[in-house]
PDB file of C-alpha atoms in Angstrom:
ATOM      1  CA  UNK A   1       0.000   0.000   0.000  1.00  0.00           C
ATOM      2  CA  UNK A   2       1.325   3.435  -0.931  1.00  0.00           C
ATOM      3  CA  UNK A   3       1.951   6.147   1.598  1.00  0.00           C
ATOM      4  CA  UNK A   4      -0.498   8.996   2.066  1.00  0.00           C
ATOM      5  CA  UNK A   5      -0.199  12.741   2.380  1.00  0.00           C
ATOM      6  CA  UNK A   6      -2.545  15.296   3.872  1.00  0.00           C
ATOM      7  CA  UNK A   7      -1.762  18.657   2.333  1.00  0.00           C
ATOM      8  CA  UNK A   8      -3.286  21.925   3.556  1.00  0.00           C
ATOM      9  CA  UNK A   9      -2.930  25.470   2.287  1.00  0.00           C
ATOM     10  CA  UNK A  10      -3.955  28.130   4.809  1.00  0.00           C
ATOM     11  CA  UNK A  11      -3.750  31.812   5.562  1.00  0.00           C
ATOM     12  CA  UNK A  12      -4.992  33.594   8.670  1.00  0.00           C
ATOM     13  CA  UNK A  13      -6.686  36.984   8.431  1.00  0.00           C
ATOM     14  CA  UNK A  14      -4.681  40.155   8.893  1.00  0.00           C
ATOM     15  CA  UNK A  15      -3.870  40.675  12.570  1.00  0.00           C
ATOM     16  CA  UNK A  16      -4.319  37.019  13.566  1.00  0.00           C
ATOM     17  CA  UNK A  17      -1.057  35.510  12.321  1.00  0.00           C
ATOM     18  CA  UNK A  18       0.632  35.301  15.734  1.00  0.00           C
ATOM     19  CA  UNK A  19      -2.331  33.460  17.266  1.00  0.00           C
ATOM     20  CA  UNK A  20      -2.670  31.213  14.199  1.00  0.00           C
ATOM     21  CA  UNK A  21       0.982  30.144  14.413  1.00  0.00           C
ATOM     22  CA  UNK A  22       0.745  29.603  18.179  1.00  0.00           C
ATOM     23  CA  UNK A  23      -2.325  27.377  17.670  1.00  0.00           C
ATOM     24  CA  UNK A  24      -0.622  25.419  14.900  1.00  0.00           C
ATOM     25  CA  UNK A  25       2.570  24.811  16.874  1.00  0.00           C
ATOM     26  CA  UNK A  26       1.123  24.319  20.373  1.00  0.00           C
ATOM     27  CA  UNK A  27      -2.123  22.464  19.666  1.00  0.00           C
ATOM     28  CA  UNK A  28      -2.735  21.354  16.095  1.00  0.00           C
ATOM     29  CA  UNK A  29       0.549  19.656  15.141  1.00  0.00           C
ATOM     30  CA  UNK A  30       0.915  17.738  18.433  1.00  0.00           C
ATOM     31  CA  UNK A  31      -2.737  16.656  18.203  1.00  0.00           C
ATOM     32  CA  UNK A  32      -2.305  15.325  14.662  1.00  0.00           C
ATOM     33  CA  UNK A  33       1.041  13.657  15.350  1.00  0.00           C
ATOM     34  CA  UNK A  34      -0.537  11.739  18.261  1.00  0.00           C
ATOM     35  CA  UNK A  35      -2.883   9.972  15.816  1.00  0.00           C
ATOM     36  CA  UNK A  36      -1.628   6.503  14.803  1.00  0.00           C
ATOM     37  CA  UNK A  37      -0.480   6.509  11.183  1.00  0.00           C
ATOM     38  CA  UNK A  38       0.701  10.141  11.110  1.00  0.00           C
ATOM     39  CA  UNK A  39       4.415   9.688  10.360  1.00  0.00           C
ATOM     40  CA  UNK A  40       5.516  13.335  10.426  1.00  0.00           C
ATOM     41  CA  UNK A  41       4.375  16.873   9.755  1.00  0.00           C
ATOM     42  CA  UNK A  42       6.112  19.953   8.438  1.00  0.00           C
ATOM     43  CA  UNK A  43       4.987  23.515   7.956  1.00  0.00           C
ATOM     44  CA  UNK A  44       6.082  25.686   5.076  1.00  0.00           C
ATOM     45  CA  UNK A  45       5.697  29.429   4.443  1.00  0.00           C
ATOM     46  CA  UNK A  46       5.851  31.434   1.197  1.00  0.00           C
ATOM     47  CA  UNK A  47       6.155  35.103   0.437  1.00  0.00           C
ATOM     48  CA  UNK A  48       3.004  35.348  -1.698  1.00  0.00           C
ATOM     49  CA  UNK A  49       0.375  38.003  -2.300  1.00  0.00           C
ATOM     50  CA  UNK A  50      -2.306  38.295   0.369  1.00  0.00           C
ATOM     51  CA  UNK A  51      -5.031  35.683  -0.121  1.00  0.00           C
ATOM     52  CA  UNK A  52      -2.857  33.260  -2.110  1.00  0.00           C
ATOM     53  CA  UNK A  53      -2.228  30.883   0.788  1.00  0.00           C
ATOM     54  CA  UNK A  54       0.857  31.766   2.808  1.00  0.00           C
ATOM     55  CA  UNK A  55       1.187  28.500   4.762  1.00  0.00           C
ATOM     56  CA  UNK A  56       1.463  24.958   3.459  1.00  0.00           C
ATOM     57  CA  UNK A  57       1.444  21.927   5.746  1.00  0.00           C
ATOM     58  CA  UNK A  58       2.513  18.423   4.759  1.00  0.00           C
ATOM     59  CA  UNK A  59       1.379  15.539   6.942  1.00  0.00           C
ATOM     60  CA  UNK A  60       3.047  12.261   5.959  1.00  0.00           C
ATOM     61  CA  UNK A  61       0.775   9.255   6.513  1.00  0.00           C
ATOM     62  CA  UNK A  62       1.288   5.487   6.592  1.00  0.00           C
ATOM     63  CA  UNK A  63      -1.503   5.326   4.018  1.00  0.00           C
ATOM     64  CA  UNK A  64      -4.496   7.327   2.875  1.00  0.00           C
ATOM     65  CA  UNK A  65      -6.646   5.071   5.081  1.00  0.00           C
ATOM     66  CA  UNK A  66      -5.363   6.882   8.188  1.00  0.00           C
ATOM     67  CA  UNK A  67      -7.789   9.703   7.330  1.00  0.00           C
ATOM     68  CA  UNK A  68     -10.758   7.371   7.772  1.00  0.00           C
ATOM     69  CA  UNK A  69      -9.533   5.869  11.057  1.00  0.00           C
ATOM     70  CA  UNK A  70     -11.629   6.383  14.218  1.00  0.00           C
ATOM     71  CA  UNK A  71      -8.745   8.263  15.898  1.00  0.00           C
ATOM     72  CA  UNK A  72      -8.483  10.780  13.048  1.00  0.00           C
ATOM     73  CA  UNK A  73     -12.227  11.168  12.537  1.00  0.00           C
ATOM     74  CA  UNK A  74     -12.736  11.860  16.240  1.00  0.00           C
ATOM     75  CA  UNK A  75     -10.336  14.824  16.048  1.00  0.00           C
ATOM     76  CA  UNK A  76     -11.534  15.983  12.619  1.00  0.00           C
ATOM     77  CA  UNK A  77     -15.243  15.874  13.474  1.00  0.00           C
ATOM     78  CA  UNK A  78     -14.869  17.356  16.988  1.00  0.00           C
ATOM     79  CA  UNK A  79     -12.428  20.255  16.692  1.00  0.00           C
ATOM     80  CA  UNK A  80     -11.339  22.152  19.773  1.00  0.00           C
ATOM     81  CA  UNK A  81     -12.648  25.703  20.324  1.00  0.00           C
ATOM     82  CA  UNK A  82      -9.220  27.082  19.350  1.00  0.00           C
ATOM     83  CA  UNK A  83      -9.214  25.032  16.145  1.00  0.00           C
ATOM     84  CA  UNK A  84     -12.710  26.267  15.254  1.00  0.00           C
ATOM     85  CA  UNK A  85     -11.613  29.859  15.893  1.00  0.00           C
ATOM     86  CA  UNK A  86      -8.390  29.706  13.872  1.00  0.00           C
ATOM     87  CA  UNK A  87      -9.717  27.743  10.901  1.00  0.00           C
ATOM     88  CA  UNK A  88     -13.072  29.502  10.962  1.00  0.00           C
ATOM     89  CA  UNK A  89     -11.393  32.854  10.442  1.00  0.00           C
ATOM     90  CA  UNK A  90      -8.877  31.681   7.808  1.00  0.00           C
ATOM     91  CA  UNK A  91      -9.039  33.639   4.553  1.00  0.00           C
ATOM     92  CA  UNK A  92      -7.599  30.617   2.726  1.00  0.00           C
ATOM     93  CA  UNK A  93      -8.184  26.981   3.634  1.00  0.00           C
ATOM     94  CA  UNK A  94      -7.667  24.192   1.120  1.00  0.00           C
ATOM     95  CA  UNK A  95      -7.183  20.542   1.948  1.00  0.00           C
ATOM     96  CA  UNK A  96      -6.108  17.588  -0.183  1.00  0.00           C
ATOM     97  CA  UNK A  97      -6.039  13.953   0.937  1.00  0.00           C
ATOM     98  CA  UNK A  98      -3.505  12.241  -1.303  1.00  0.00           C
ATOM     99  CA  UNK A  99      -1.927   8.911  -2.113  1.00  0.00           C
ATOM    100  CA  UNK A 100       1.723   8.892  -3.138  1.00  0.00           C
ATOM    101  CA  UNK A 101       2.008   7.469  -6.636  1.00  0.00           C
ATOM    102  CA  UNK A 102       5.626   8.172  -7.574  1.00  0.00           C
ATOM    103  CA  UNK A 103       7.611   6.819  -5.831  1.00  0.00           C
ATOM    104  CA  UNK A 104       5.004   5.034  -3.731  1.00  0.00           C
ATOM    105  CA  UNK A 105       6.939   4.801  -0.452  1.00  0.00           C
ATOM    106  CA  UNK A 106       9.399   7.716  -0.388  1.00  0.00           C
ATOM    107  CA  UNK A 107       9.840   9.702   2.789  1.00  0.00           C
ATOM    108  CA  UNK A 108      10.396  13.466   2.621  1.00  0.00           C
ATOM    109  CA  UNK A 109      14.014  14.303   1.867  1.00  0.00           C
ATOM    110  CA  UNK A 110      15.723  15.112   5.205  1.00  0.00           C
ATOM    111  CA  UNK A 111      17.664  18.026   3.683  1.00  0.00           C
ATOM    112  CA  UNK A 112      14.645  19.722   2.101  1.00  0.00           C
ATOM    113  CA  UNK A 113      14.360  23.379   3.121  1.00  0.00           C
ATOM    114  CA  UNK A 114      11.896  24.393   0.438  1.00  0.00           C
ATOM    115  CA  UNK A 115       8.989  23.027  -1.582  1.00  0.00           C
ATOM    116  CA  UNK A 116       7.563  23.830  -4.958  1.00  0.00           C
ATOM    117  CA  UNK A 117       3.956  22.843  -5.431  1.00  0.00           C
ATOM    118  CA  UNK A 118       3.073  21.765  -8.987  1.00  0.00           C
ATOM    119  CA  UNK A 119       5.994  23.675 -10.508  1.00  0.00           C
ATOM    120  CA  UNK A 120       9.314  22.191 -11.527  1.00  0.00           C
ATOM    121  CA  UNK A 121      12.799  23.268 -10.573  1.00  0.00           C
ATOM    122  CA  UNK A 122      16.275  22.253 -11.567  1.00  0.00           C
ATOM    123  CA  UNK A 123      18.275  20.420  -8.979  1.00  0.00           C
ATOM    124  CA  UNK A 124      15.416  19.257  -6.764  1.00  0.00           C
ATOM    125  CA  UNK A 125      16.587  16.900  -4.030  1.00  0.00           C
ATOM    126  CA  UNK A 126      13.536  14.757  -4.681  1.00  0.00           C
ATOM    127  CA  UNK A 127      10.257  14.903  -6.564  1.00  0.00           C
ATOM    128  CA  UNK A 128       7.182  13.082  -5.322  1.00  0.00           C
ATOM    129  CA  UNK A 129       3.806  12.842  -7.049  1.00  0.00           C
ATOM    130  CA  UNK A 130       0.454  12.295  -5.374  1.00  0.00           C
ATOM    131  CA  UNK A 131      -3.089  11.610  -6.550  1.00  0.00           C
ATOM    132  CA  UNK A 132      -5.512  13.776  -4.547  1.00  0.00           C
ATOM    133  CA  UNK A 133      -9.011  12.726  -3.556  1.00  0.00           C
ATOM    134  CA  UNK A 134     -10.196  15.443  -5.969  1.00  0.00           C
ATOM    135  CA  UNK A 135      -8.518  13.594  -8.851  1.00  0.00           C
ATOM    136  CA  UNK A 136      -5.755  16.186  -9.184  1.00  0.00           C
ATOM    137  CA  UNK A 137      -2.137  15.139  -9.627  1.00  0.00           C
ATOM    138  CA  UNK A 138      -0.023  17.056  -7.112  1.00  0.00           C
ATOM    139  CA  UNK A 139       3.743  17.213  -7.409  1.00  0.00           C
ATOM    140  CA  UNK A 140       6.087  18.302  -4.645  1.00  0.00           C
ATOM    141  CA  UNK A 141       9.644  19.262  -5.562  1.00  0.00           C
ATOM    142  CA  UNK A 142      11.824  19.241  -2.452  1.00  0.00           C
ATOM    143  CA  UNK A 143      14.645  21.789  -2.566  1.00  0.00           C
ATOM    144  CA  UNK A 144      17.858  22.428  -0.680  1.00  0.00           C
ATOM    145  CA  UNK A 145      18.923  25.895   0.471  1.00  0.00           C
ATOM    146  CA  UNK A 146      20.687  26.358  -2.881  1.00  0.00           C
ATOM    147  CA  UNK A 147      17.581  25.449  -4.871  1.00  0.00           C
ATOM    148  CA  UNK A 148      15.422  27.994  -3.067  1.00  0.00           C
ATOM    149  CA  UNK A 149      16.532  30.804  -5.372  1.00  0.00           C
ATOM    150  CA  UNK A 150      16.424  29.043  -8.729  1.00  0.00           C
ATOM    151  CA  UNK A 151      12.750  29.347  -9.689  1.00  0.00           C
ATOM    152  CA  UNK A 152      10.250  32.099 -10.480  1.00  0.00           C
ATOM    153  CA  UNK A 153       7.386  30.083  -8.881  1.00  0.00           C
ATOM    154  CA  UNK A 154       6.557  30.660  -5.194  1.00  0.00           C
ATOM    155  CA  UNK A 155       8.820  28.587  -2.958  1.00  0.00           C
ATOM    156  CA  UNK A 156       7.433  27.403   0.338  1.00  0.00           C
ATOM    157  CA  UNK A 157      10.287  27.567   2.838  1.00  0.00           C
ATOM    158  CA  UNK A 158      10.488  25.367   5.890  1.00  0.00           C
ATOM    159  CA  UNK A 159       8.682  27.273   8.642  1.00  0.00           C
ATOM    160  CA  UNK A 160      10.626  28.017  11.798  1.00  0.00           C
ATOM    161  CA  UNK A 161       8.537  29.104  14.773  1.00  0.00           C
TER     162      UNK A 161
END
């Protein structure tokens, strides 16, 4: 069975970024990583125009089936008050549940410091393709520090809180 990926694109409203990042780091990521089958999670940030989706999160899963497990559904269907507040006010929120199709079992590259979403770049450390539940093909190009400056497309840089 191929690995899964939960991919989210978010952006808090103006004036709420500090609270949004505190919620993500203190509550949301630990909550998700406590669910069996969540292998890892990383946050990424891009310098994009307002409303384009500043934050990208990649949640690596044992398989796509993790997102239909009782442990995940309990958290997803019963969000905390802080989760409801932060996501309810987001000006951008997109979510893709994906299955890794190429290569089927690759982990994220440990040296990746940047990501390109559906845009190619020379010298990517690794490229992984996913089939989303929407039918879309999503490609992630994982970049090193050097590769972060070699593309005109928005680069999502590893977020540091």
